[in-house]
Amino acid sequence: MPTQSEFGDGVTVVEATTASSGYAHGQEPVGSTRAKGVEMSPSSSRAKPRDTLAKTLDYFSEVRPFVVRIGRKGVIGALQELDAELRAAGYSKIISDKFPTDWIGKEIAPGQIGLINHGGKPKLLTKPGRYPGFPFRNWWARSYKGTRGLSDTVINFQGLTVVQVSQNQAAVVSDPQNQIFVLKNTGFVAYGITGSYDVLAIVDQTHLPHLIKDHVTGAVLGRSLEVRMSASTGPVNSATKDYVVALFLDIPANNCAILQSGNDLELLSAGQHCITHPNVTLRGLYTLGENQFEMPTKDIFTRDQVPVSLKLYLKWQLEEPLKLATHGYETPYDALRDKTQSILTQIVAHLDYSSMVKQRSLGGDAVEDPENPSQFLDALRTHAMDDLHAAALEYGIILKDLAVIDRQFKGEIASTMDKLTKRALQAQIDAANVDRENSNKVKQEEGVLSVVRIKAQSRNAESDAEAYSIIAAAKAVAERTRIEAEAQAHATRLAAEAEAEAIRIKARADADVGDEFAQEMGRRRQEIARVAAFGNKAVFVPTEAMGIATPALAGMAAGVGADLRR
């Protein structure tokens, strides 16, 4: 018979790399821890690994008749080996000797096997091809039942069972003696001469359906699946009942589970597990990381019989789950609740109501009045934290922080205080309302003043803008006048210069004339122009004497000419 595959355990319910721990009473304590300035008692070390509750023996370690493991040759090879074993024991063969054809009959494709019911016994067609229905002697006691794939997870036909699972799957199987075993990464073929092999479930180990949550914090502690088997314990045709035969667990990182069998406890670390060991129950799943929650207490009476209820904030970490399970608590919350109630009852019973209403919070940053000390907070700080920390160590829990976040007093004194408190609050509310109304009025007046100031600033801005526009317009007119005057003067100057230049050119042209007749004609034209300019009654006096022109004579001549024109 083939040996077990090295790539999967096939029958063990815990992988070889998974660590499990058992708890033994009376272990020697080692090490010590310290928190919040309190010396703690030494805590016991973690228990040594044991493999008593979380593992079972290899089902195929014993020789079992008519059961063959599926090896490298696959399903066909295992069926051929089972067929040879049946023939050697004197039983009918299960593999048909018929040869296929390629032209008529039932077709068997490659990768499939054909199933034939031969008088209640299985016959298998393993070779691909067509199988004809004649001659008649081939089929008179037989009936063709179709085909199945060689890679199917489960094949169950006329007492023949074929099971093969993949990496993430696990098959829960019941053998002819109702012994439960689990297959992983392997498979087998069996023929039920001595009884049937029933496949109870094919489980996807990475996606278990049922969530397990902490009922206090709501955190997911893990996933589980219970595999059940139906059994009839009464008379013939009586009703059947379901019994749990296997428990699958998927425990996240930093979590753990506690198993119990009788007085023995076992710690399962994170990972995928399957438990088929008899008489094993799951005690609980726990989180090993840091947790926190709010814990309300029951009514506690002060020394003067005033009932008070508190709400605490606790931060803790579970270090040794086996200690907690040994004391009978399912969750750390249950253990801390009982101890907290007991310790606070003892502390509050020695305090008066008056001392408890002086301060309403607990913390390292709280500042107390030295003339009015708070016995309540002092007692909690010096006794409750230390006592609860020491008590939690008995359950394998390290308490990291404690705070009072709320407290309520009850009874007649509490109702009287509530009335006084309501009156004080109402007075504060009224005063706050008056202050708010006054503040609103002041803000309204400030708003009106701001509006007036803004309007005045707007008018000033408009006046400044208007004055600026007038000044700018005047400057523009003056600039335009200046530019026009400059342009006119420049034009006059240019016209005079052009006229003078024209006269000079004409004079040079007349001077350049050499012909006497032409010169005479020029002089006459000049005379005509002069007479035309000054009139025919003008008398022209020569302005040159001795060949020298004098400006005075020229002016006198011009004056005489002017008088003659009048």
Short mmCIF file of N, CA and C in Angstrom, two decimals, residues 201-339:
data_model
loop_
_atom_site.label_atom_id
_atom_site.label_comp_id
_atom_site.label_asym_id
_atom_site.label_seq_id
_atom_site.Cartn_x
_atom_site.Cartn_y
_atom_site.Cartn_z
N ALA A 201 -18.69 15.23 4.67
CA ALA A 201 -18.58 16.65 4.28
C ALA A 201 -17.26 16.86 3.56
N ILE A 202 -17.31 17.80 2.62
CA ILE A 202 -16.09 18.34 2.00
C ILE A 202 -15.98 19.79 2.46
N VAL A 203 -14.95 20.10 3.19
CA VAL A 203 -14.83 21.38 3.89
C VAL A 203 -13.76 22.24 3.22
N ASP A 204 -14.10 23.51 2.98
CA ASP A 204 -13.13 24.50 2.56
C ASP A 204 -12.52 25.10 3.82
N GLN A 205 -11.30 24.73 4.13
CA GLN A 205 -10.71 25.11 5.42
C GLN A 205 -10.43 26.60 5.53
N THR A 206 -10.30 27.30 4.40
CA THR A 206 -9.98 28.72 4.45
C THR A 206 -11.22 29.60 4.53
N HIS A 207 -12.41 29.03 4.38
CA HIS A 207 -13.64 29.84 4.42
C HIS A 207 -14.71 29.09 5.22
N LEU A 208 -14.47 28.97 6.50
CA LEU A 208 -15.46 28.34 7.36
C LEU A 208 -16.64 29.29 7.56
N PRO A 209 -17.87 28.78 7.62
CA PRO A 209 -19.04 29.66 7.54
C PRO A 209 -19.41 30.39 8.82
N HIS A 210 -19.11 29.83 9.99
CA HIS A 210 -19.66 30.37 11.24
C HIS A 210 -18.61 31.23 11.96
N LEU A 211 -19.00 32.48 12.26
CA LEU A 211 -18.13 33.40 12.99
C LEU A 211 -18.28 33.18 14.50
N ILE A 212 -17.16 33.28 15.20
CA ILE A 212 -17.16 33.25 16.66
C ILE A 212 -16.69 34.63 17.13
N LYS A 213 -17.59 35.36 17.82
CA LYS A 213 -17.30 36.73 18.25
C LYS A 213 -17.27 36.82 19.77
N ASP A 214 -16.51 37.79 20.25
CA ASP A 214 -16.52 38.13 21.67
C ASP A 214 -17.82 38.89 21.96
N HIS A 215 -18.60 38.40 22.89
CA HIS A 215 -19.91 39.02 23.15
C HIS A 215 -19.79 40.36 23.86
N VAL A 216 -18.60 40.74 24.30
CA VAL A 216 -18.40 42.03 24.96
C VAL A 216 -17.84 43.06 23.99
N THR A 217 -16.69 42.74 23.36
CA THR A 217 -16.04 43.68 22.47
C THR A 217 -16.52 43.57 21.03
N GLY A 218 -17.15 42.45 20.67
CA GLY A 218 -17.60 42.25 19.30
C GLY A 218 -16.50 41.86 18.34
N ALA A 219 -15.29 41.62 18.83
CA ALA A 219 -14.17 41.24 17.95
C ALA A 219 -14.36 39.80 17.46
N VAL A 220 -13.90 39.56 16.24
CA VAL A 220 -13.97 38.21 15.65
C VAL A 220 -12.83 37.38 16.21
N LEU A 221 -13.16 36.33 16.94
CA LEU A 221 -12.16 35.47 17.55
C LEU A 221 -11.75 34.33 16.62
N GLY A 222 -12.61 33.95 15.69
CA GLY A 222 -12.28 32.86 14.78
C GLY A 222 -13.52 32.41 14.02
N ARG A 223 -13.33 31.34 13.24
CA ARG A 223 -14.42 30.73 12.48
C ARG A 223 -14.46 29.25 12.79
N SER A 224 -15.65 28.66 12.65
CA SER A 224 -15.79 27.24 12.99
C SER A 224 -16.80 26.57 12.06
N LEU A 225 -16.76 25.26 12.06
CA LEU A 225 -17.72 24.43 11.34
C LEU A 225 -17.81 23.08 12.04
N GLU A 226 -19.02 22.69 12.39
CA GLU A 226 -19.27 21.38 12.98
C GLU A 226 -19.79 20.43 11.91
N VAL A 227 -19.14 19.30 11.77
CA VAL A 227 -19.58 18.26 10.83
C VAL A 227 -20.35 17.21 11.63
N ARG A 228 -21.57 16.93 11.18
CA ARG A 228 -22.44 16.00 11.91
C ARG A 228 -22.72 14.74 11.10
N MET A 229 -23.01 13.68 11.81
CA MET A 229 -23.35 12.41 11.19
C MET A 229 -24.70 11.94 11.73
N SER A 230 -25.57 11.52 10.84
CA SER A 230 -26.88 11.01 11.24
C SER A 230 -26.77 9.55 11.64
N ALA A 231 -27.42 9.22 12.74
CA ALA A 231 -27.39 7.84 13.23
C ALA A 231 -28.75 7.49 13.81
N SER A 232 -29.15 6.25 13.60
CA SER A 232 -30.40 5.76 14.15
C SER A 232 -30.09 4.82 15.31
N THR A 233 -30.63 5.14 16.48
CA THR A 233 -30.37 4.34 17.69
C THR A 233 -31.60 3.60 18.17
N GLY A 234 -32.71 3.77 17.47
CA GLY A 234 -33.93 3.12 17.89
C GLY A 234 -34.27 1.91 17.03
N PRO A 235 -35.50 1.52 17.01
CA PRO A 235 -35.91 0.37 16.19
C PRO A 235 -35.84 0.70 14.70
N VAL A 236 -36.19 -0.28 13.89
CA VAL A 236 -36.13 -0.13 12.44
C VAL A 236 -37.09 0.98 12.00
N ASN A 237 -36.61 1.79 11.04
CA ASN A 237 -37.38 2.91 10.49
C ASN A 237 -37.68 4.01 11.51
N SER A 238 -36.92 4.03 12.59
CA SER A 238 -37.10 5.11 13.57
C SER A 238 -36.35 6.36 13.10
N ALA A 239 -36.65 7.46 13.75
CA ALA A 239 -36.02 8.72 13.36
C ALA A 239 -34.53 8.71 13.71
N THR A 240 -33.77 9.46 12.93
CA THR A 240 -32.32 9.55 13.16
C THR A 240 -31.98 10.84 13.90
N LYS A 241 -30.83 10.84 14.51
CA LYS A 241 -30.32 12.02 15.21
C LYS A 241 -28.95 12.37 14.66
N ASP A 242 -28.62 13.66 14.78
CA ASP A 242 -27.33 14.13 14.31
C ASP A 242 -26.35 14.23 15.46
N TYR A 243 -25.12 13.78 15.20
CA TYR A 243 -24.06 13.82 16.19
C TYR A 243 -22.84 14.52 15.60
N VAL A 244 -22.21 15.38 16.41
CA VAL A 244 -21.01 16.08 15.96
C VAL A 244 -19.84 15.10 15.96
N VAL A 245 -19.19 14.96 14.81
CA VAL A 245 -18.07 14.03 14.68
C VAL A 245 -16.76 14.75 14.37
N ALA A 246 -16.82 15.99 13.94
CA ALA A 246 -15.58 16.73 13.63
C ALA A 246 -15.85 18.22 13.82
N LEU A 247 -14.84 18.91 14.31
CA LEU A 247 -14.92 20.35 14.53
C LEU A 247 -13.74 21.01 13.83
N PHE A 248 -14.04 21.90 12.88
CA PHE A 248 -13.01 22.65 12.17
C PHE A 248 -12.91 24.05 12.77
N LEU A 249 -11.69 24.51 12.97
CA LEU A 249 -11.43 25.84 13.52
C LEU A 249 -10.44 26.58 12.63
N ASP A 250 -10.72 27.86 12.42
CA ASP A 250 -9.79 28.76 11.74
C ASP A 250 -9.53 29.91 12.70
N ILE A 251 -8.36 29.91 13.34
CA ILE A 251 -8.03 30.86 14.40
C ILE A 251 -7.12 31.94 13.82
N PRO A 252 -7.52 33.21 13.85
CA PRO A 252 -6.67 34.29 13.31
C PRO A 252 -5.38 34.45 14.10
N ALA A 253 -4.48 35.21 13.53
CA ALA A 253 -3.21 35.49 14.20
C ALA A 253 -3.46 36.22 15.52
N ASN A 254 -2.62 35.90 16.50
CA ASN A 254 -2.66 36.50 17.84
C ASN A 254 -3.87 36.04 18.66
N ASN A 255 -4.58 35.02 18.18
CA ASN A 255 -5.67 34.42 18.95
C ASN A 255 -5.30 32.99 19.30
N CYS A 256 -6.11 32.38 20.15
CA CYS A 256 -5.87 31.00 20.55
C CYS A 256 -7.21 30.36 20.94
N ALA A 257 -7.18 29.04 21.11
CA ALA A 257 -8.37 28.29 21.52
C ALA A 257 -7.98 27.31 22.62
N ILE A 258 -8.96 26.98 23.47
CA ILE A 258 -8.76 26.03 24.57
C ILE A 258 -9.64 24.81 24.33
N LEU A 259 -9.03 23.64 24.33
CA LEU A 259 -9.75 22.37 24.22
C LEU A 259 -9.73 21.66 25.57
N GLN A 260 -10.79 20.90 25.82
CA GLN A 260 -10.87 20.16 27.08
C GLN A 260 -11.35 18.75 26.82
N SER A 261 -10.68 17.82 27.45
CA SER A 261 -11.10 16.42 27.45
C SER A 261 -10.97 15.91 28.87
N GLY A 262 -12.09 15.79 29.56
CA GLY A 262 -12.04 15.43 30.97
C GLY A 262 -11.43 16.56 31.77
N ASN A 263 -10.35 16.26 32.50
CA ASN A 263 -9.65 17.30 33.27
C ASN A 263 -8.45 17.86 32.53
N ASP A 264 -8.23 17.43 31.31
CA ASP A 264 -7.08 17.88 30.54
C ASP A 264 -7.47 19.07 29.67
N LEU A 265 -6.60 20.06 29.66
CA LEU A 265 -6.78 21.24 28.83
C LEU A 265 -5.63 21.34 27.84
N GLU A 266 -5.93 21.88 26.68
CA GLU A 266 -4.90 22.05 25.66
C GLU A 266 -5.08 23.40 24.98
N LEU A 267 -3.95 24.07 24.72
CA LEU A 267 -3.94 25.38 24.08
C LEU A 267 -3.59 25.23 22.60
N LEU A 268 -4.49 25.70 21.73
CA LEU A 268 -4.24 25.69 20.29
C LEU A 268 -3.88 27.10 19.85
N SER A 269 -2.78 27.21 19.13
CA SER A 269 -2.36 28.51 18.63
C SER A 269 -3.10 28.84 17.33
N ALA A 270 -2.78 29.98 16.74
CA ALA A 270 -3.44 30.41 15.51
C ALA A 270 -3.14 29.44 14.38
N GLY A 271 -4.13 29.28 13.50
CA GLY A 271 -3.98 28.36 12.37
C GLY A 271 -5.29 27.66 12.06
N GLN A 272 -5.22 26.66 11.20
CA GLN A 272 -6.38 25.85 10.80
C GLN A 272 -6.28 24.48 11.46
N HIS A 273 -7.34 24.11 12.14
CA HIS A 273 -7.33 22.88 12.92
C HIS A 273 -8.62 22.10 12.67
N CYS A 274 -8.52 20.79 12.86
CA CYS A 274 -9.70 19.93 12.83
C CYS A 274 -9.59 18.96 13.99
N ILE A 275 -10.63 18.88 14.79
CA ILE A 275 -10.62 18.03 15.98
C ILE A 275 -11.62 16.89 15.78
N THR A 276 -11.11 15.66 15.81
CA THR A 276 -11.95 14.47 15.76
C THR A 276 -11.72 13.57 16.96
N HIS A 277 -10.87 14.02 17.87
CA HIS A 277 -10.59 13.22 19.06
C HIS A 277 -11.87 13.07 19.88
N PRO A 278 -12.15 11.87 20.39
CA PRO A 278 -13.40 11.68 21.16
C PRO A 278 -13.37 12.44 22.48
N ASN A 279 -14.55 12.87 22.89
CA ASN A 279 -14.75 13.52 24.18
C ASN A 279 -13.97 14.83 24.31
N VAL A 280 -13.78 15.52 23.21
CA VAL A 280 -13.08 16.82 23.24
C VAL A 280 -14.10 17.91 22.98
N THR A 281 -14.08 18.93 23.82
CA THR A 281 -14.98 20.07 23.65
C THR A 281 -14.16 21.35 23.55
N LEU A 282 -14.73 22.35 22.90
CA LEU A 282 -14.09 23.65 22.76
C LEU A 282 -14.52 24.53 23.94
N ARG A 283 -13.56 24.91 24.78
CA ARG A 283 -13.87 25.73 25.93
C ARG A 283 -14.03 27.20 25.57
N GLY A 284 -13.29 27.66 24.57
CA GLY A 284 -13.41 29.06 24.20
C GLY A 284 -12.26 29.52 23.33
N LEU A 285 -12.48 30.66 22.67
CA LEU A 285 -11.45 31.33 21.88
C LEU A 285 -11.11 32.65 22.56
N TYR A 286 -9.83 33.01 22.53
CA TYR A 286 -9.37 34.19 23.25
C TYR A 286 -8.44 35.00 22.35
N THR A 287 -8.38 36.29 22.66
CA THR A 287 -7.45 37.21 22.00
C THR A 287 -6.28 37.46 22.93
N LEU A 288 -5.06 37.24 22.44
CA LEU A 288 -3.87 37.43 23.26
C LEU A 288 -3.37 38.87 23.22
N GLY A 289 -3.89 39.68 22.31
CA GLY A 289 -3.46 41.07 22.22
C GLY A 289 -4.12 41.94 23.28
N GLU A 290 -3.83 43.22 23.22
CA GLU A 290 -4.36 44.17 24.19
C GLU A 290 -5.83 44.47 23.89
N ASN A 291 -6.67 44.49 24.91
CA ASN A 291 -8.10 44.75 24.76
C ASN A 291 -8.54 45.79 25.78
N GLN A 292 -9.71 46.37 25.51
CA GLN A 292 -10.27 47.37 26.43
C GLN A 292 -11.80 47.34 26.32
N PHE A 293 -12.45 47.66 27.40
CA PHE A 293 -13.91 47.71 27.40
C PHE A 293 -14.39 48.51 28.61
N GLU A 294 -15.67 48.85 28.57
CA GLU A 294 -16.32 49.53 29.69
C GLU A 294 -17.10 48.51 30.51
N MET A 295 -17.00 48.63 31.82
CA MET A 295 -17.62 47.64 32.70
C MET A 295 -18.50 48.35 33.73
N PRO A 296 -19.81 48.22 33.65
CA PRO A 296 -20.68 48.76 34.70
C PRO A 296 -20.72 47.81 35.90
N THR A 297 -20.86 48.37 37.09
CA THR A 297 -20.94 47.56 38.30
C THR A 297 -22.37 47.57 38.85
N LYS A 298 -22.62 46.65 39.70
CA LYS A 298 -23.90 46.62 40.41
C LYS A 298 -23.90 47.70 41.51
N ASP A 299 -25.05 47.89 42.15
CA ASP A 299 -25.15 48.91 43.20
C ASP A 299 -24.23 48.56 44.37
N ILE A 300 -23.46 49.55 44.79
CA ILE A 300 -22.55 49.40 45.94
C ILE A 300 -22.96 50.44 46.98
N PHE A 301 -22.98 50.05 48.26
CA PHE A 301 -23.43 50.93 49.32
C PHE A 301 -22.24 51.54 50.05
N THR A 302 -22.34 52.84 50.27
CA THR A 302 -21.30 53.53 51.05
C THR A 302 -21.49 53.23 52.53
N ARG A 303 -20.61 53.81 53.33
CA ARG A 303 -20.69 53.57 54.77
C ARG A 303 -21.96 54.15 55.36
N ASP A 304 -22.49 55.22 54.77
CA ASP A 304 -23.75 55.80 55.24
C ASP A 304 -24.94 55.30 54.41
N GLN A 305 -24.79 54.13 53.77
CA GLN A 305 -25.88 53.42 53.09
C GLN A 305 -26.46 54.21 51.91
N VAL A 306 -25.62 54.86 51.15
CA VAL A 306 -26.05 55.51 49.92
C VAL A 306 -25.63 54.61 48.74
N PRO A 307 -26.59 54.13 47.95
CA PRO A 307 -26.21 53.25 46.83
C PRO A 307 -25.57 54.06 45.69
N VAL A 308 -24.55 53.48 45.11
CA VAL A 308 -23.85 54.11 44.00
C VAL A 308 -23.50 53.03 42.97
N SER A 309 -23.65 53.36 41.72
CA SER A 309 -23.24 52.46 40.63
C SER A 309 -22.15 53.14 39.83
N LEU A 310 -21.11 52.39 39.47
CA LEU A 310 -19.94 52.92 38.77
C LEU A 310 -19.83 52.31 37.39
N LYS A 311 -19.17 53.04 36.52
CA LYS A 311 -18.80 52.51 35.20
C LYS A 311 -17.31 52.69 35.04
N LEU A 312 -16.60 51.58 34.84
CA LEU A 312 -15.14 51.59 34.78
C LEU A 312 -14.66 51.38 33.36
N TYR A 313 -13.49 51.92 33.10
CA TYR A 313 -12.76 51.64 31.85
C TYR A 313 -11.56 50.78 32.20
N LEU A 314 -11.47 49.62 31.56
CA LEU A 314 -10.39 48.68 31.83
C LEU A 314 -9.62 48.39 30.55
N LYS A 315 -8.31 48.35 30.68
CA LYS A 315 -7.44 47.92 29.59
C LYS A 315 -6.60 46.76 30.10
N TRP A 316 -6.60 45.65 29.37
CA TRP A 316 -5.97 44.44 29.85
C TRP A 316 -5.40 43.64 28.69
N GLN A 317 -4.60 42.64 29.04
CA GLN A 317 -4.04 41.73 28.05
C GLN A 317 -3.98 40.33 28.64
N LEU A 318 -4.50 39.37 27.89
CA LEU A 318 -4.51 37.97 28.34
C LEU A 318 -3.16 37.34 27.98
N GLU A 319 -2.45 36.88 29.02
CA GLU A 319 -1.13 36.28 28.82
C GLU A 319 -1.18 34.76 28.88
N GLU A 320 -1.99 34.18 29.77
CA GLU A 320 -2.04 32.72 29.94
C GLU A 320 -3.50 32.27 29.92
N PRO A 321 -4.02 31.94 28.75
CA PRO A 321 -5.43 31.53 28.66
C PRO A 321 -5.75 30.27 29.46
N LEU A 322 -4.76 29.38 29.62
CA LEU A 322 -5.04 28.14 30.36
C LEU A 322 -5.39 28.42 31.82
N LYS A 323 -4.79 29.45 32.40
CA LYS A 323 -5.15 29.80 33.77
C LYS A 323 -6.61 30.25 33.85
N LEU A 324 -7.02 31.06 32.87
CA LEU A 324 -8.41 31.54 32.85
C LEU A 324 -9.38 30.37 32.71
N ALA A 325 -9.08 29.43 31.81
CA ALA A 325 -9.95 28.27 31.62
C ALA A 325 -9.98 27.38 32.85
N THR A 326 -8.87 27.30 33.56
CA THR A 326 -8.81 26.47 34.76
C THR A 326 -9.76 26.98 35.85
N HIS A 327 -9.95 28.29 35.91
CA HIS A 327 -10.85 28.86 36.92
C HIS A 327 -12.31 28.86 36.48
N GLY A 328 -12.60 28.35 35.30
CA GLY A 328 -13.99 28.19 34.88
C GLY A 328 -14.61 29.40 34.22
N TYR A 329 -13.81 30.38 33.78
CA TYR A 329 -14.34 31.56 33.12
C TYR A 329 -14.19 31.41 31.61
N GLU A 330 -15.25 31.79 30.89
CA GLU A 330 -15.21 31.69 29.44
C GLU A 330 -14.51 32.87 28.79
N THR A 331 -14.60 34.06 29.41
CA THR A 331 -13.97 35.25 28.86
C THR A 331 -13.25 36.01 29.96
N PRO A 332 -12.22 36.79 29.64
CA PRO A 332 -11.57 37.63 30.65
C PRO A 332 -12.53 38.65 31.26
N TYR A 333 -13.53 39.07 30.47
CA TYR A 333 -14.50 40.04 30.99
C TYR A 333 -15.23 39.48 32.21
N ASP A 334 -15.63 38.20 32.15
CA ASP A 334 -16.34 37.59 33.27
C ASP A 334 -15.47 37.53 34.52
N ALA A 335 -14.19 37.17 34.35
CA ALA A 335 -13.29 37.09 35.50
C ALA A 335 -13.05 38.46 36.11
N LEU A 336 -12.79 39.46 35.28
CA LEU A 336 -12.52 40.81 35.80
C LEU A 336 -13.76 41.43 36.42
N ARG A 337 -14.93 41.10 35.88
CA ARG A 337 -16.16 41.68 36.43
C ARG A 337 -16.38 41.24 37.87
N ASP A 338 -16.21 39.95 38.14
CA ASP A 338 -16.43 39.46 39.51
C ASP A 338 -15.42 40.05 40.48
N LYS A 339 -14.15 40.08 40.08
CA LYS A 339 -13.13 40.61 40.98
C LYS A 339 -13.30 42.12 41.19
#
